């Protein structure tokens, strides 16, 4: 299914949820689905596969059926979200990881969005969107997190 067709389907579901759904009983769509799924907010190649690595096998089916469903009205707001305008106002030290093979949040877009952050510390890893949360890159990413926290939270002995 084309990107335009997928957005049109999600838009219709979003409108239906906005008009007919309630906060207690929304019309839902899947947050993550197989590539090209018209009923998923994130359905780029590899996104479903990457998320599966984060969920224990005995909980996978239940988690994907329940926890990954979101109100469809979110699809109506997504085209208007512009996170870039907020980064320049962040005043605290900020650590951003960029996956160079990310197909959910494209690396170039991530860098363009966060580059205006005043106290930015950016690290790039050769992985997808969730690649730092499991596997061989996890220890290195955690070491970067600990280093960042030590530099910004632990008082210097000077």
XYZ file of N, CA and C in Angstrom:
474
model
N 0.849 -1.175 0.000
C 0.000 0.000 0.000
C 0.894 1.237 0.000
N 0.526 2.243 -0.795
C 1.332 3.458 -0.872
C 1.203 4.270 0.411
N 2.167 5.130 0.615
C 2.171 5.986 1.808
C 0.922 6.870 1.834
N 0.543 7.403 0.658
C -0.646 8.247 0.595
C -1.901 7.460 0.962
N -2.027 6.243 0.427
C -3.193 5.406 0.736
C -3.248 5.085 2.220
N -2.085 4.774 2.795
C -2.034 4.468 4.223
C -2.468 5.682 5.036
N -1.969 6.861 4.682
C -2.345 8.073 5.404
C -3.833 8.365 5.256
N -4.387 8.092 4.077
C -5.815 8.315 3.863
C -6.645 7.387 4.747
N -6.274 6.113 4.799
C -6.997 5.152 5.645
C -6.903 5.562 7.110
N -5.691 5.885 7.568
C -5.528 6.306 8.963
C -6.296 7.593 9.245
N -6.329 8.491 8.262
C -7.088 9.734 8.422
C -8.576 9.476 8.604
N -9.116 8.556 7.804
C -10.534 8.216 7.940
C -10.818 7.572 9.293
N -9.951 6.666 9.708
C -10.119 6.060 11.034
C -10.014 7.119 12.124
N -9.082 8.045 11.952
C -8.918 9.123 12.923
C -10.157 9.991 13.015
N -10.722 10.331 11.867
C -11.940 11.141 11.848
C -13.102 10.387 12.477
N -13.212 9.113 12.155
C -14.272 8.287 12.743
C -14.116 8.222 14.264
N -12.887 8.039 14.733
C -12.637 8.005 16.176
C -12.973 9.351 16.804
N -12.584 10.433 16.156
C -12.846 11.774 16.683
C -14.348 12.024 16.822
N -15.114 11.570 15.828
C -16.557 11.819 15.837
C -17.345 10.802 16.654
N -16.937 9.537 16.617
C -17.740 8.474 17.221
C -17.121 7.840 18.465
N -15.822 7.923 18.599
C -15.156 7.305 19.739
C -15.288 8.170 20.984
N -14.976 7.588 22.107
C -14.952 8.335 23.364
C -13.585 8.119 24.003
N -13.297 8.910 25.034
C -12.025 8.711 25.729
C -11.962 7.333 26.364
N -13.103 6.839 26.817
C -13.143 5.520 27.451
C -13.140 4.384 26.431
N -13.723 4.610 25.270
C -13.817 3.568 24.238
C -13.459 4.152 22.873
N -12.180 4.423 22.662
C -11.790 4.989 21.368
C -11.770 3.932 20.269
N -11.872 4.398 19.044
C -11.615 3.546 17.888
C -10.093 3.489 17.790
N -9.533 2.298 17.753
C -8.077 2.195 17.815
C -7.453 1.664 16.529
N -6.186 1.991 16.374
C -5.354 1.432 15.314
C -4.091 0.906 15.984
N -3.381 0.088 15.278
C -2.149 -0.477 15.812
C -1.042 0.571 15.757
N -0.239 0.612 16.799
C 0.899 1.521 16.810
C 1.977 1.025 15.847
N 2.219 -0.278 15.861
C 3.265 -0.861 15.028
C 2.695 -2.055 14.274
N 2.976 -2.124 12.984
C 2.473 -3.237 12.190
C 3.472 -3.675 11.143
N 3.080 -4.662 10.393
C 3.931 -5.152 9.314
C 4.076 -4.078 8.245
N 5.115 -4.186 7.472
C 5.409 -3.220 6.426
C 4.210 -3.018 5.502
N 3.815 -1.766 5.312
C 2.720 -1.436 4.420
C 1.337 -1.571 5.008
N 1.216 -1.905 6.277
C -0.094 -2.057 6.906
C -0.827 -0.721 6.928
N -2.056 -0.722 6.442
C -2.840 0.510 6.401
C -3.384 0.888 7.769
N -3.338 -0.015 8.708
C -3.965 0.226 10.000
C -2.944 0.396 11.119
N -1.734 0.807 10.776
C -0.673 0.987 11.763
C -0.007 2.341 11.567
N 0.277 3.011 12.683
C 0.951 4.301 12.596
C 2.404 4.147 12.166
N 3.070 3.102 12.646
C 4.452 2.830 12.241
C 4.473 1.502 11.505
N 4.621 1.566 10.196
C 4.632 0.319 9.422
C 5.727 0.331 8.368
N 6.832 0.952 8.704
C 7.962 0.957 7.787
C 8.687 -0.382 7.851
N 9.400 -0.754 6.811
C 10.109 -2.033 6.823
C 11.023 -2.156 8.046
N 10.861 -3.234 8.763
C 11.718 -3.505 9.905
C 11.207 -3.032 11.247
N 10.222 -2.129 11.281
C 9.785 -1.598 12.578
C 9.150 -2.678 13.447
N 8.317 -3.533 12.861
C 7.686 -4.597 13.644
C 8.729 -5.598 14.130
N 9.666 -5.933 13.263
C 10.714 -6.890 13.616
C 11.558 -6.365 14.777
N 11.903 -5.074 14.751
C 12.730 -4.508 15.813
C 12.006 -4.488 17.149
N 10.733 -4.169 17.145
C 9.976 -4.114 18.398
C 9.861 -5.497 19.019
N 9.752 -6.513 18.199
C 9.609 -7.879 18.720
C 10.793 -8.284 19.590
N 11.970 -7.721 19.329
C 13.149 -8.038 20.139
C 13.033 -7.485 21.556
N 12.171 -6.516 21.772
C 12.057 -5.865 23.079
C 11.073 -6.554 24.009
N 10.260 -7.445 23.470
C 9.179 -8.051 24.246
C 9.475 -9.532 24.464
N 9.404 -10.003 25.718
C 9.626 -11.428 25.971
C 8.665 -12.284 25.139
N 9.152 -13.407 24.639
C 8.376 -14.265 23.738
C 7.035 -14.684 24.330
N 6.990 -14.972 25.635
C 5.737 -15.425 26.232
C 4.711 -14.301 26.374
N 5.129 -13.058 26.195
C 4.213 -11.924 26.308
C 3.946 -11.254 24.970
N 4.603 -11.706 23.916
C 4.560 -11.020 22.634
C 3.153 -10.863 22.080
N 2.403 -11.947 21.973
C 1.077 -11.888 21.367
C 0.160 -10.950 22.139
N 0.078 -11.133 23.453
C -0.801 -10.286 24.268
C -0.376 -8.819 24.192
N 0.912 -8.569 24.258
C 1.410 -7.195 24.216
C 1.076 -6.540 22.889
N 1.323 -7.235 21.798
C 1.067 -6.660 20.483
C -0.426 -6.462 20.234
N -1.270 -7.279 20.847
C -2.710 -7.136 20.647
C -3.294 -6.011 21.493
N -2.783 -5.814 22.703
C -3.385 -4.841 23.615
C -2.603 -3.549 23.729
N -1.375 -3.658 24.176
C -0.605 -2.466 24.519
C -0.218 -1.630 23.309
N -0.232 -2.221 22.134
C 0.217 -1.472 20.968
C -0.922 -0.793 20.216
N -2.100 -0.741 20.800
C -3.220 -0.076 20.139
C -3.383 1.323 20.712
N -3.599 2.276 19.834
C -3.731 3.675 20.243
C -4.977 4.275 19.603
N -5.527 5.338 20.198
C -6.687 5.990 19.584
C -6.346 6.482 18.175
N -7.219 6.199 17.234
C -6.973 6.561 15.834
C -6.896 8.067 15.635
N -7.502 8.854 16.525
C -7.490 10.319 16.373
C -6.074 10.889 16.409
N -5.126 10.117 16.936
C -3.727 10.555 16.939
C -3.243 10.782 15.508
N -3.748 9.994 14.571
C -3.341 10.134 13.169
C -3.699 11.509 12.611
N -4.721 12.153 13.160
C -5.102 13.488 12.698
C -4.114 14.550 13.162
N -3.444 14.310 14.269
C -2.510 15.290 14.824
C -1.095 15.136 14.277
N -0.740 13.941 13.853
C 0.644 13.666 13.452
C 1.186 14.591 12.355
N 0.420 14.934 11.327
C 0.988 15.809 10.291
C 1.342 17.205 10.804
N 0.792 17.588 11.943
C 1.012 18.933 12.463
C 2.062 18.988 13.572
N 2.589 17.847 13.948
C 3.618 17.819 14.988
C 4.938 18.292 14.391
N 5.517 19.281 15.004
C 6.789 19.832 14.551
C 7.735 19.954 15.743
N 8.367 18.852 16.129
C 9.219 18.896 17.322
C 10.406 19.841 17.188
N 10.830 20.123 15.974
C 12.016 20.952 15.760
C 11.910 22.306 16.456
N 10.738 22.872 16.510
C 10.600 24.210 17.090
C 10.810 24.235 18.601
N 10.800 23.092 19.252
C 10.946 23.057 20.708
C 12.386 22.832 21.166
N 13.192 22.215 20.359
C 14.543 21.854 20.789
C 15.394 23.056 21.179
N 15.269 24.166 20.479
C 16.089 25.339 20.785
C 15.787 25.931 22.154
N 14.660 25.550 22.740
C 14.273 26.079 24.052
C 14.675 25.168 25.210
N 15.250 24.028 24.918
C 15.677 23.110 25.975
C 16.927 23.691 26.632
N 16.877 23.856 27.937
C 17.999 24.489 28.633
C 18.872 23.504 29.406
N 18.459 22.273 29.513
C 19.237 21.288 30.260
C 20.103 20.465 29.304
N 21.156 19.860 29.805
C 21.953 18.983 28.944
C 21.077 17.870 28.372
N 21.264 17.599 27.098
C 20.402 16.647 26.401
C 21.245 15.641 25.624
N 20.993 14.369 25.878
C 21.676 13.295 25.163
C 20.721 12.727 24.118
N 21.168 12.687 22.879
C 20.358 12.150 21.787
C 21.155 11.050 21.093
N 20.524 9.899 20.940
C 21.117 8.804 20.178
C 20.494 8.796 18.790
N 21.320 8.639 17.781
C 20.855 8.570 16.399
C 21.238 7.206 15.840
N 20.241 6.485 15.351
C 20.500 5.217 14.668
C 20.706 5.503 13.194
N 21.889 5.237 12.685
C 22.181 5.573 11.290
C 21.381 4.738 10.297
N 20.797 3.631 10.770
C 19.982 2.772 9.907
C 18.507 2.830 10.301
N 18.130 3.865 11.032
C 16.762 4.020 11.521
C 15.827 4.329 10.359
N 14.760 3.555 10.220
C 13.776 3.838 9.175
C 12.444 4.271 9.771
N 12.400 4.462 11.085
C 11.199 4.988 11.745
C 11.339 6.498 11.887
N 12.448 6.927 12.458
C 12.794 8.343 12.542
C 14.092 8.492 11.759
N 14.011 9.015 10.579
C 15.164 9.048 9.691
C 16.318 9.831 10.317
N 17.543 9.314 10.225
C 18.692 9.947 10.873
C 18.906 11.408 10.475
N 18.776 11.715 9.201
C 18.969 13.097 8.749
C 17.937 14.012 9.401
N 16.692 13.566 9.467
C 15.640 14.370 10.102
C 15.919 14.550 11.590
N 16.390 13.499 12.247
C 16.707 13.597 13.670
C 17.776 14.648 13.901
N 18.850 14.583 13.140
C 19.940 15.550 13.300
C 19.446 16.961 13.009
N 18.684 17.143 11.937
C 18.160 18.468 11.603
C 17.261 19.010 12.709
N 16.502 18.131 13.351
C 15.603 18.565 14.418
C 16.345 18.968 15.684
N 17.320 18.185 16.087
C 17.936 18.408 17.398
C 19.158 19.311 17.373
N 19.669 19.636 16.212
C 20.930 20.365 16.123
C 20.877 21.729 16.820
N 19.715 22.326 16.945
C 19.585 23.638 17.588
C 19.547 23.556 19.112
N 19.571 22.354 19.663
C 19.537 22.196 21.116
C 20.824 22.772 21.700
N 20.697 23.755 22.621
C 21.884 24.446 23.131
C 22.933 23.551 23.794
N 22.534 22.607 24.605
C 23.500 21.788 25.350
C 23.402 20.333 24.897
N 23.594 20.145 23.607
C 23.390 18.849 22.963
C 24.635 17.976 23.014
N 24.426 16.719 23.344
C 25.451 15.683 23.239
C 24.823 14.587 22.378
N 25.321 14.430 21.150
C 24.709 13.490 20.214
C 25.677 12.346 19.913
N 25.136 11.131 19.936
C 25.912 9.932 19.642
C 25.228 9.182 18.507
N 26.011 8.717 17.558
C 25.461 7.946 16.439
C 25.918 6.493 16.535
N 24.992 5.601 16.260
C 25.269 4.165 16.257
C 24.732 3.563 14.971
N 25.407 2.548 14.465
C 24.936 1.839 13.276
C 23.869 0.843 13.694
N 22.626 1.316 13.751
C 21.507 0.458 14.151
C 20.207 1.106 13.706
N 19.124 0.372 13.881
C 17.799 0.885 13.587
C 17.225 1.637 14.779
N 15.933 1.867 14.746
C 15.254 2.682 15.749
C 15.388 2.130 17.164
N 15.294 0.828 17.308
C 15.339 0.207 18.631
C 16.638 -0.557 18.883
N 17.596 -0.421 18.012
C 18.816 -1.213 18.074
C 19.644 -1.056 19.334
N 19.534 0.084 19.997
C 20.314 0.301 21.222
C 19.681 -0.342 22.440
N 18.464 -0.789 22.309
C 17.741 -1.317 23.466
C 17.936 -2.811 23.666
N 18.635 -3.448 22.766
C 18.899 -4.887 22.886
C 20.147 -5.218 22.078
N 20.705 -6.343 22.329
C 21.817 -6.822 21.518
C 23.164 -6.231 21.881
N 24.075 -6.339 20.943
C 25.477 -6.013 21.205
C 25.749 -4.526 21.417
N 24.887 -3.640 20.948
C 25.115 -2.206 21.129
C 24.621 -1.684 22.479
N 23.800 -2.462 23.152
C 23.221 -2.023 24.425
C 24.287 -1.608 25.450
N 25.330 -2.412 25.698
C 26.334 -2.002 26.696
C 27.031 -0.679 26.346
N 27.346 -0.482 25.078
C 28.003 0.761 24.668
C 27.075 1.958 24.856
N 25.805 1.782 24.522
C 24.836 2.867 24.702
C 24.668 3.201 26.180
N 24.616 2.181 27.023
C 24.491 2.426 28.464
C 25.743 3.100 29.017
N 26.907 2.735 28.496
C 28.151 3.393 28.914
C 28.109 4.874 28.538
N 27.584 5.188 27.344
C 27.435 6.590 26.949
C 26.457 7.319 27.866
N 25.373 6.648 28.243
C 24.399 7.253 29.168
C 25.044 7.539 30.521
N 25.759 6.580 31.044
C 26.402 6.752 32.353
C 27.436 7.870 32.292
N 28.226 7.909 31.233
C 29.207 8.979 31.062
C 28.515 10.342 31.022
N 27.432 10.434 30.268
C 26.668 11.679 30.166
C 26.148 12.105 31.538
N 25.570 11.170 32.271
C 25.031 11.486 33.596
C 26.134 11.895 34.570
N 27.253 11.233 34.521
C 28.369 11.606 35.399
C 28.854 13.023 35.102
N 28.947 13.351 33.831
C 29.430 14.684 33.450
C 28.469 15.791 33.850
N 27.174 15.475 33.881
C 26.199 16.535 34.116
C 25.513 16.491 35.474
N 25.585 15.367 36.171
C 24.895 15.260 37.457
C 25.827 15.167 38.657
N 26.998 14.614 38.457
C 27.933 14.454 39.565
C 28.784 15.717 39.667
N 28.805 16.352 40.856
C 29.617 17.571 41.006
C 31.099 17.269 40.761
N 31.761 18.179 40.087
C 33.188 17.969 39.825
C 33.979 18.191 41.105
N 35.140 17.583 41.202
C 35.961 17.685 42.410
C 36.948 18.837 42.326
N 36.777 19.715 41.343
C 37.694 20.859 41.184
C 37.560 21.853 42.302
